[in-house]
Amino acid sequence: MAVQRGRHFLQIPGPTNVPDRVLRALSQPTIDHRGPEFSRLTQEVLEGLQKLIRTSGKVIVYPASGTGSWEAALVNTLSPGDRVLMVETGHFATLWKNVAVKFGLQVDFIPGDWRHGADPEQVEARLAEDRRHSIKAVALVHSETSTGAATRIAEVRQALDRAKHPALLLVDTVSSLGVMDYRPDEWGVDVTVCCSQKGLMLPPGMGIHAVSEKALAAAKSARLPRSYWDWQAMIGPNQAGFFPYTPPTNLLFGLRETLRMIQEEGMESVIARHARLGEATRRAVKAWGLEINCLNPVEFTSGLTAVRVPEGHDADALRKKILEKFNLSLGNGLGKLQGKVFRIGHMGDFNDLMLAGTLSGVEMGLALAGVPFKKGGVQAAIDYLAGNE
Ligand SMILES: *Cc1c(COP(=O)(O)O)cnc(C)c1O
């Protein structure tokens, strides 16, 4: 492959671009994780995470990927044979379901078309049928990164309340936290599942939970085996600023920096920036005459857009061309969507000109790969951006 100059455009929907400030923070010398400086670091990041997540609940940080965070949410709250209600919103919902099945949980998996979020009414109907309350948890993905469709978590909460069902609500916010509006305390979410490498602008390697009192109480009687993931084993040492095992010290340096950055920008501004970049992207896609994978406009995710390529064309061939010619990485179609969609990440440390560059790469790539499209996507996006400061 030819030598590439200039910055690589990492426009996959996670891992996302790590800001220079954060790279510098990460490159500090590792410190003693049993010393006083480390204890202050832990306290600062745990408090910062509580603010970011808008929760007064306990926050847990694991050295783990998002997949570890999924497993941790299940093993801390459930017992072998418990029923869990999940919805097939896409690839990530399916993977989380697979974890639950491996642990011997009985999953009611509501089928989906990979183009919508979970339907709150369907969830309500399932819960209403369960008069004996054998369903112990509802586990959903807020922003389904494989499809670009979000689940309306606040409406799911209302569905649980209308059904008067006591199930725990577990929510994967891996590509929505630091991107979209999310309020676990207000919405009654019991376990928020997240990780470092998407909206939080960090490298991969850190799993994050926010845990309600109700979930902590459920953990007392939950019988799935757990050791590494045990909340109580973590919460004890955390109180003094320490961990039960070696923490990802340098990622915590990075986290301290990204929390400061989000604080400086303001959460409302962060959310508005992502919404605006998402809208500009969708305008480009429409102008190209291509189809957005998510069919319900109230469910568009702000952090990424999944774009369908016309029948008979291969999204992976298009992505390959774009990577080779323009040093731009786009997300691939996952699971059932392999080859059918490409995903534009517009999440994290990202601005108007980065989006304009990204969309230019896509528009040129469409032409080079021989995918039928109409010109003018970039124009539509920049017209929107210039007209909507
Ligand atoms: C990326 C992602 C995950 C998985 O995270 P890993 O770090 O790859 O284990 C889980 N859920 C969603 C919605 C994601 O986007």
Tab-separated table of N, CA, C and O and ligand atoms in Angstrom, residues 65-67 70 92 141 143 145 172 174-175 195 197-198, ligand 1:
chain	number	residue	atom	x	y	z
A	65	SER	N	-13.230	-4.574	28.423
A	65	SER	CA	-13.924	-4.002	27.266
A	65	SER	C	-15.412	-3.934	27.609
A	65	SER	O	-15.843	-4.339	28.698
A	66	GLY	N	-16.204	-3.463	26.671
A	66	GLY	CA	-17.650	-3.391	26.883
A	66	GLY	C	-18.250	-4.767	27.144
A	66	GLY	O	-19.202	-4.913	27.923
A	67	THR	N	-17.686	-5.776	26.525
A	67	THR	CA	-18.200	-7.133	26.689
A	67	THR	C	-18.065	-7.601	28.145
A	67	THR	O	-18.973	-8.229	28.690
A	70	TRP	N	-20.808	-5.977	30.086
A	70	TRP	CA	-22.092	-6.696	29.932
A	70	TRP	C	-22.178	-7.857	30.916
A	70	TRP	O	-23.163	-8.059	31.600
A	92	PHE	N	-25.197	-5.826	18.668
A	92	PHE	CA	-24.750	-5.737	20.058
A	92	PHE	C	-25.773	-6.328	21.013
A	92	PHE	O	-25.408	-7.013	21.975
A	141	VAL	N	-30.133	-2.112	24.699
A	141	VAL	CA	-29.034	-1.286	24.198
A	141	VAL	C	-29.604	0.092	23.855
A	141	VAL	O	-30.559	0.187	23.084
A	143	SER	N	-28.016	2.979	22.385
A	143	SER	CA	-27.661	3.308	20.999
A	143	SER	C	-27.082	2.040	20.368
A	143	SER	O	-25.998	1.596	20.737
A	145	THR	N	-25.141	0.388	18.039
A	145	THR	CA	-24.059	0.871	17.177
A	145	THR	C	-24.000	0.139	15.836
A	145	THR	O	-23.390	0.615	14.889
A	172	ASP	N	-27.259	-0.761	28.095
A	172	ASP	CA	-25.945	-0.590	27.445
A	172	ASP	C	-25.899	0.814	26.846
A	172	ASP	O	-26.699	1.141	25.967
A	174	VAL	N	-22.931	2.117	25.648
A	174	VAL	CA	-21.550	2.175	25.162
A	174	VAL	C	-21.377	3.279	24.110
A	174	VAL	O	-20.399	4.012	24.146
A	175	SER	N	-22.329	3.417	23.180
A	175	SER	CA	-22.159	4.483	22.180
A	175	SER	C	-23.143	5.630	22.381
A	175	SER	O	-23.381	6.411	21.464
A	195	CYS	N	-18.281	1.665	28.367
A	195	CYS	CA	-16.838	1.448	28.309
A	195	CYS	C	-16.165	2.669	27.725
A	195	CYS	O	-16.818	3.657	27.396
A	197	GLN	N	-14.102	3.506	25.002
A	197	GLN	CA	-13.554	3.872	23.692
A	197	GLN	C	-14.497	4.531	22.699
A	197	GLN	O	-14.160	4.648	21.535
A	198	LYS	N	-15.664	4.968	23.152
A	198	LYS	CA	-16.577	5.579	22.166
A	198	LYS	C	-16.845	7.042	22.527
A	198	LYS	O	-15.970	7.870	22.321
B	1	LIG	C1	-18.731	-1.329	21.017
B	1	LIG	C2	-19.958	-1.781	21.702
B	1	LIG	C3	-19.962	-2.821	22.655
B	1	LIG	C4	-18.816	-3.780	22.872
B	1	LIG	O1	-17.728	-3.291	23.359
B	1	LIG	P1	-16.325	-4.085	23.319
B	1	LIG	O2	-15.487	-3.074	23.973
B	1	LIG	O3	-15.997	-4.357	21.899
B	1	LIG	O4	-16.465	-5.330	24.113
B	1	LIG	C5	-21.112	-3.089	23.329
B	1	LIG	N1	-22.240	-2.432	23.067
B	1	LIG	C6	-22.307	-1.463	22.142
B	1	LIG	C7	-23.594	-0.781	21.890
B	1	LIG	C8	-21.171	-1.110	21.428
B	1	LIG	O5	-21.225	-0.145	20.510
